[in-house]
Amino acid sequence: MDTTTLTPDLAARFAALTLGHLGREWPFKLDHVMAGPEDVLPPSVLHPIFHGSFDWHSCVHGWWQVMRLLRRFPDLPQAAAIRARADAMLVPDKVAGELAYLDRPASAGFERPYGWAWLLALHDELGRHEDRRWWQALDPLARAFAERFKAYLPRLTYPIRVGAHPNSSFALLHAHAWATAHDPELAALVAARAVGWFGADRGCQAWEPGGDEFLSPALTEAHLMRALLAPADFRRWFDAFLPEVPSTLLTPAVVSDRTDGKIAHLDGLNLSRAWSWRAIAAGLPADHPVGPIARDAAERHLAAALPHLADHYMGEHWLASFALLALDDED
């Protein structure tokens, strides 16, 4: 298997996997605070659009994945099915239902910040399509999450560096990409917070992976700084941050049990590391000694994870999105 190129065959495989669970309501893991018995409702009522793929955020980035594949490969065998589903689901009345959920007092911390970031990534992707109806429908929800970022980031004294959903760097990567096109105020806030949190980081220890991580705290931070800094500034920052690249960042994680949802996260770690290593290598000068090391590490991490995207539903409901991040080199 070619593990460096997003081919039409791979795109079709990813799309087929994700269409198989995008509207699958059960099983579903709710991020839901119940204030009373009236809040005991099924996922499809609470979340008119994003009630498939095991949990809300996986459904959001499943939509991001299929919509990106549709744009990049408009002749996909699944193209008509994707368009039909988008026409049925990405519509104003269903978006209003998602907004109503956010307006609940008990929903203030809902999906913060991981789901917020993926929603912005989805909206950004929809804005790249010739058909603007889906983008326009989702716009109020994206703006609502942007406002949440603006309220939250100034209050977050310290960044969250764990390799899972609360990770600040991963969220800021997506938020900054969206804000660059849609909200200059948020873009400036993200840049200021990121540089303030991470700009002076030196000699990263990189004690990872943790047993259930799907993000590399070290590489996700470096990936974010690559997106924010000018090339010469990024090289200086990176050389101080990782003066020596430890083997822990170069060796794919071993996944012992893909039926265990937390341990299966490690397949996602391998994919997200590949994504970050490729971005880091692209941000370094051609003669930088880490470039070949990074590209080789990305290839090995991809090779370790790509054969296992559909081994079990605990991975199947989300891993193809991370595979697409790793393989699609479009900025």
Coordinates of N, CA and C in Angstrom, one line a residue, residues 73-204:
F73 N -12.1 14.9 -4.8 CA -12.3 13.9 -5.7 C -13.8 13.9 -6.1
P74 N -14.2 14.8 -7.0 CA -15.6 14.9 -7.3 C -16.3 13.7 -8.0
D75 N -15.4 12.9 -8.5 CA -15.9 11.7 -9.2 C -15.9 10.4 -8.3
L76 N -15.8 10.6 -7.0 CA -15.9 9.5 -6.1 C -17.2 8.6 -6.4
P77 N -17.1 7.3 -6.2 CA -18.3 6.5 -6.4 C -19.4 6.9 -5.4
Q78 N -18.9 7.5 -4.2 CA -19.9 7.9 -3.2 C -20.3 9.3 -3.3
A79 N -19.9 10.0 -4.4 CA -20.2 11.5 -4.5 C -21.7 11.8 -4.4
A80 N -22.5 11.1 -5.1 CA -23.9 11.4 -5.1 C -24.5 11.1 -3.7
A81 N -24.1 10.1 -3.0 CA -24.6 9.8 -1.7 C -24.2 10.9 -0.7
I82 N -23.0 11.4 -0.9 CA -22.5 12.5 0.0 C -23.3 13.7 -0.2
R83 N -23.6 14.1 -1.4 CA -24.3 15.3 -1.7 C -25.8 15.2 -1.2
A84 N -26.3 14.0 -1.4 CA -27.7 13.8 -1.0 C -27.8 13.9 0.5
R85 N -26.9 13.4 1.2 CA -26.9 13.5 2.7 C -26.7 14.9 3.2
A86 N -25.8 15.6 2.5 CA -25.5 17.0 2.9 C -26.8 17.8 2.6
D87 N -27.5 17.6 1.5 CA -28.7 18.3 1.2 C -29.8 18.1 2.2
A88 N -29.8 16.9 2.8 CA -30.8 16.5 3.8 C -30.5 17.0 5.2
M89 N -29.2 17.1 5.5 CA -28.8 17.3 6.9 C -28.2 18.7 7.2
L90 N -27.4 19.2 6.2 CA -26.8 20.5 6.5 C -27.7 21.6 6.0
V91 N -28.8 21.8 6.8 CA -29.9 22.7 6.4 C -30.2 23.6 7.6
P92 N -30.8 24.8 7.4 CA -31.0 25.7 8.5 C -31.8 25.2 9.7
D93 N -32.8 24.5 9.5 CA -33.6 24.1 10.6 C -32.9 23.1 11.5
K94 N -32.1 22.2 10.9 CA -31.3 21.3 11.7 C -30.2 22.0 12.4
V95 N -29.6 23.0 11.8 CA -28.6 23.8 12.4 C -29.2 24.6 13.6
A96 N -30.4 25.0 13.5 CA -31.1 25.7 14.6 C -31.2 24.8 15.8
G97 N -31.4 23.5 15.5 CA -31.5 22.5 16.6 C -30.2 22.4 17.3
E98 N -29.1 22.3 16.6 CA -27.8 22.3 17.2 C -27.5 23.5 18.0
L99 N -27.9 24.7 17.5 CA -27.7 25.9 18.2 C -28.5 25.9 19.5
A100 N -29.7 25.4 19.5 CA -30.6 25.4 20.6 C -29.9 24.5 21.7
Y101 N -29.2 23.5 21.4 CA -28.5 22.7 22.4 C -27.4 23.5 23.0
L102 N -26.7 24.3 22.2 CA -25.6 25.1 22.8 C -26.2 26.2 23.8
D103 N -27.4 26.6 23.5 CA -28.0 27.7 24.3 C -28.4 27.2 25.7
R104 N -28.4 25.9 25.9 CA -28.8 25.4 27.3 C -27.7 25.8 28.3
P105 N -28.1 26.3 29.5 CA -27.1 26.7 30.5 C -26.2 25.5 30.8
A106 N -26.6 24.3 30.7 CA -25.7 23.2 31.1 C -24.8 22.8 29.9
S107 N -24.8 23.5 28.8 CA -24.0 23.2 27.7 C -22.8 24.1 27.5
A108 N -22.5 24.9 28.5 CA -21.4 25.9 28.4 C -20.1 25.2 28.0
G109 N -19.8 24.1 28.6 CA -18.5 23.4 28.3 C -18.6 22.3 27.3
F110 N -19.7 22.2 26.6 CA -19.9 21.1 25.7 C -18.9 21.1 24.6
E111 N -18.1 20.0 24.5 CA -17.2 19.7 23.5 C -16.0 20.7 23.5
R112 N -15.7 21.3 24.6 CA -14.6 22.3 24.6 C -13.3 21.6 24.8
P113 N -12.2 21.9 24.0 CA -12.3 22.7 22.8 C -12.3 21.9 21.5
Y114 N -12.2 20.5 21.6 CA -12.0 19.6 20.5 C -13.1 19.7 19.5
G115 N -14.3 19.5 20.0 CA -15.5 19.6 19.1 C -15.7 21.0 18.5
W116 N -15.3 22.0 19.3 CA -15.4 23.4 18.7 C -14.5 23.5 17.5
A117 N -13.3 23.0 17.6 CA -12.3 23.2 16.6 C -12.7 22.4 15.3
W118 N -13.2 21.2 15.5 CA -13.6 20.4 14.4 C -14.8 21.0 13.7
L119 N -15.7 21.6 14.4 CA -16.9 22.3 13.8 C -16.4 23.4 12.9
L120 N -15.4 24.2 13.4 CA -14.8 25.3 12.5 C -14.1 24.7 11.3
A121 N -13.4 23.6 11.5 CA -12.8 22.9 10.3 C -13.8 22.5 9.3
L122 N -14.9 22.0 9.7 CA -16.0 21.6 8.8 C -16.5 22.8 8.1
H123 N -16.8 23.9 8.8 CA -17.3 25.1 8.2 C -16.3 25.6 7.2
D124 N -15.0 25.6 7.5 CA -14.0 26.1 6.6 C -14.0 25.3 5.3
E125 N -14.1 23.9 5.5 CA -14.2 23.1 4.3 C -15.4 23.4 3.4
L126 N -16.5 23.5 4.0 CA -17.7 23.8 3.3 C -17.6 25.1 2.5
G127 N -16.8 26.1 3.0 CA -16.6 27.3 2.3 C -15.8 27.2 1.1
R128 N -15.1 26.1 0.9 CA -14.3 25.9 -0.3 C -15.1 25.2 -1.4
H129 N -16.3 24.9 -1.2 CA -17.1 24.2 -2.2 C -17.8 25.3 -3.1
E130 N -18.1 24.9 -4.3 CA -18.8 25.9 -5.2 C -20.2 26.1 -4.7
D131 N -20.8 25.0 -4.3 CA -22.2 25.1 -3.7 C -22.1 25.7 -2.3
R132 N -22.6 26.9 -2.1 CA -22.4 27.6 -0.8 C -23.5 27.3 0.1
R133 N -24.5 26.6 -0.3 CA -25.7 26.4 0.6 C -25.3 25.7 1.9
W134 N -24.5 24.7 1.9 CA -24.1 24.0 3.1 C -23.3 24.9 4.0
W135 N -22.4 25.7 3.4 CA -21.6 26.6 4.2 C -22.5 27.7 4.9
Q136 N -23.4 28.2 4.1 CA -24.3 29.3 4.7 C -25.2 28.7 5.8
A137 N -25.6 27.5 5.6 CA -26.5 26.9 6.6 C -25.7 26.7 7.9
L138 N -24.5 26.3 7.9 CA -23.7 26.0 9.1 C -23.1 27.3 9.7
D139 N -23.1 28.4 9.0 CA -22.4 29.6 9.4 C -22.8 30.0 10.8
P140 N -24.1 30.0 11.2 CA -24.4 30.5 12.6 C -23.8 29.6 13.6
L141 N -23.7 28.3 13.4 CA -23.1 27.4 14.4 C -21.6 27.7 14.5
A142 N -21.0 27.9 13.4 CA -19.5 28.2 13.4 C -19.3 29.5 14.1
R143 N -20.1 30.5 13.9 CA -19.9 31.8 14.6 C -20.1 31.6 16.1
A144 N -21.1 30.7 16.5 CA -21.3 30.5 17.9 C -20.1 29.9 18.6
F145 N -19.4 29.0 17.9 CA -18.2 28.4 18.5 C -17.1 29.3 18.5
A146 N -17.0 30.2 17.4 CA -15.9 31.2 17.4 C -16.1 32.1 18.6
E147 N -17.3 32.5 18.9 CA -17.5 33.4 20.1 C -17.1 32.6 21.4
R148 N -17.3 31.3 21.4 CA -16.9 30.6 22.6 C -15.4 30.6 22.8
F149 N -14.7 30.4 21.7 CA -13.3 30.5 21.7 C -12.8 31.9 22.2
K150 N -13.5 32.9 21.8 CA -13.1 34.3 22.2 C -13.3 34.5 23.7
A151 N -14.3 33.9 24.2 CA -14.6 34.0 25.6 C -13.7 33.1 26.5
Y152 N -13.3 32.0 25.9 CA -12.6 31.0 26.7 C -11.1 31.2 26.7
L153 N -10.5 31.5 25.6 CA -9.0 31.6 25.5 C -8.4 32.6 26.5
P154 N -9.0 33.8 26.6 CA -8.4 34.7 27.6 C -8.5 34.2 29.1
R155 N -9.4 33.3 29.3 CA -9.6 32.8 30.7 C -8.7 31.6 31.0
L156 N -8.2 31.0 29.9 CA -7.4 29.8 30.1 C -5.9 30.2 30.4
T157 N -5.6 30.2 31.7 CA -4.3 30.7 32.1 C -3.2 29.8 31.6
Y158 N -3.4 28.5 31.6 CA -2.3 27.6 31.2 C -2.8 26.7 30.0
P159 N -2.0 26.4 29.1 CA -2.4 25.5 28.0 C -2.6 24.1 28.5
I160 N -3.4 23.4 27.8 CA -3.6 21.9 28.2 C -2.8 21.1 27.2
R161 N -1.9 20.3 27.7 CA -0.9 19.6 26.9 C -1.1 18.1 26.8
V162 N -2.2 17.6 27.3 CA -2.4 16.2 27.2 C -2.6 15.8 25.8
G163 N -2.4 14.5 25.5 CA -2.5 14.0 24.1 C -3.9 13.5 23.8
A164 N -5.0 14.2 24.3 CA -6.3 13.8 24.0 C -7.2 15.0 23.7
H165 N -8.5 14.8 23.9 CA -9.5 15.9 23.4 C -9.2 17.3 24.0
P166 N -8.8 17.4 25.3 CA -8.6 18.8 25.8 C -7.4 19.6 25.2
N167 N -6.5 18.9 24.4 CA -5.3 19.5 24.0 C -5.5 20.9 23.3
S168 N -4.8 21.8 23.8 CA -4.9 23.2 23.3 C -4.3 23.4 21.9
S169 N -3.2 22.8 21.6 CA -2.5 23.0 20.3 C -3.4 22.5 19.2
F170 N -3.9 21.3 19.3 CA -4.7 20.8 18.2 C -5.9 21.7 17.9
A171 N -6.6 22.1 19.0 CA -7.8 23.0 18.8 C -7.4 24.3 18.2
L172 N -6.3 24.9 18.6 CA -5.9 26.1 18.0 C -5.4 26.0 16.6
L173 N -4.9 24.9 16.2 CA -4.5 24.7 14.8 C -5.8 24.9 13.9
H174 N -6.9 24.2 14.2 CA -8.1 24.3 13.4 C -8.7 25.7 13.6
A175 N -8.7 26.2 14.8 CA -9.4 27.5 15.0 C -8.7 28.6 14.2
H176 N -7.3 28.5 14.2 CA -6.6 29.6 13.5 C -6.8 29.4 12.0
A177 N -6.8 28.2 11.5 CA -7.1 28.0 10.0 C -8.4 28.6 9.6
W178 N -9.4 28.4 10.5 CA -10.8 28.9 10.2 C -10.8 30.4 10.3
A179 N -10.2 30.9 11.4 CA -10.3 32.3 11.7 C -9.5 33.2 10.7
T180 N -8.4 32.6 10.1 CA -7.6 33.3 9.1 C -8.5 33.7 8.0
A181 N -9.5 32.9 7.6 CA -10.4 33.2 6.5 C -11.7 33.9 6.9
H182 N -12.1 33.8 8.2 CA -13.4 34.2 8.6 C -13.5 35.2 9.8
D183 N -12.4 35.3 10.6 CA -12.6 36.1 11.8 C -11.2 36.6 12.2
P184 N -10.7 37.7 11.7 CA -9.4 38.2 12.0 C -9.2 38.4 13.5
E185 N -10.2 38.8 14.2 CA -10.1 39.0 15.7 C -9.7 37.7 16.4
L186 N -10.4 36.6 16.0 CA -10.1 35.3 16.6 C -8.7 34.9 16.2
A187 N -8.3 35.1 14.9 CA -7.0 34.7 14.4 C -5.9 35.4 15.3
A188 N -6.1 36.6 15.5 CA -5.1 37.3 16.3 C -5.0 36.8 17.8
L189 N -6.2 36.5 18.3 CA -6.2 36.0 19.7 C -5.6 34.6 19.8
V190 N -5.8 33.8 18.8 CA -5.2 32.4 18.8 C -3.7 32.6 18.7
A191 N -3.2 33.4 17.8 CA -1.8 33.6 17.7 C -1.1 34.1 19.0
A192 N -1.8 35.1 19.6 CA -1.2 35.7 20.8 C -1.2 34.7 21.9
R193 N -2.2 33.9 22.1 CA -2.3 32.9 23.2 C -1.2 31.8 22.9
A194 N -1.1 31.4 21.7 CA -0.2 30.3 21.3 C 1.3 30.7 21.6
V195 N 1.6 31.9 21.1 CA 3.0 32.4 21.3 C 3.3 32.6 22.7
G196 N 2.3 33.2 23.5 CA 2.4 33.4 24.9 C 2.6 32.1 25.7
W197 N 1.9 31.0 25.3 CA 2.0 29.8 26.0 C 3.2 29.0 25.6
F198 N 3.6 29.0 24.3 CA 4.6 28.0 23.8 C 5.8 28.7 23.3
G199 N 5.8 30.0 23.1 CA 7.0 30.6 22.4 C 8.3 30.4 23.1
A200 N 8.3 30.3 24.4 CA 9.5 30.2 25.2 C 9.8 28.7 25.6
D201 N 9.1 27.7 25.0 CA 9.3 26.3 25.4 C 10.7 25.9 24.8
R202 N 11.4 25.2 25.6 CA 12.8 24.8 25.3 C 13.0 23.3 25.8
G203 N 13.8 22.6 25.0 CA 14.2 21.2 25.5 C 13.1 20.3 25.8
C204 N 12.1 20.1 24.9 CA 11.0 19.3 25.2 C 11.4 17.9 25.6

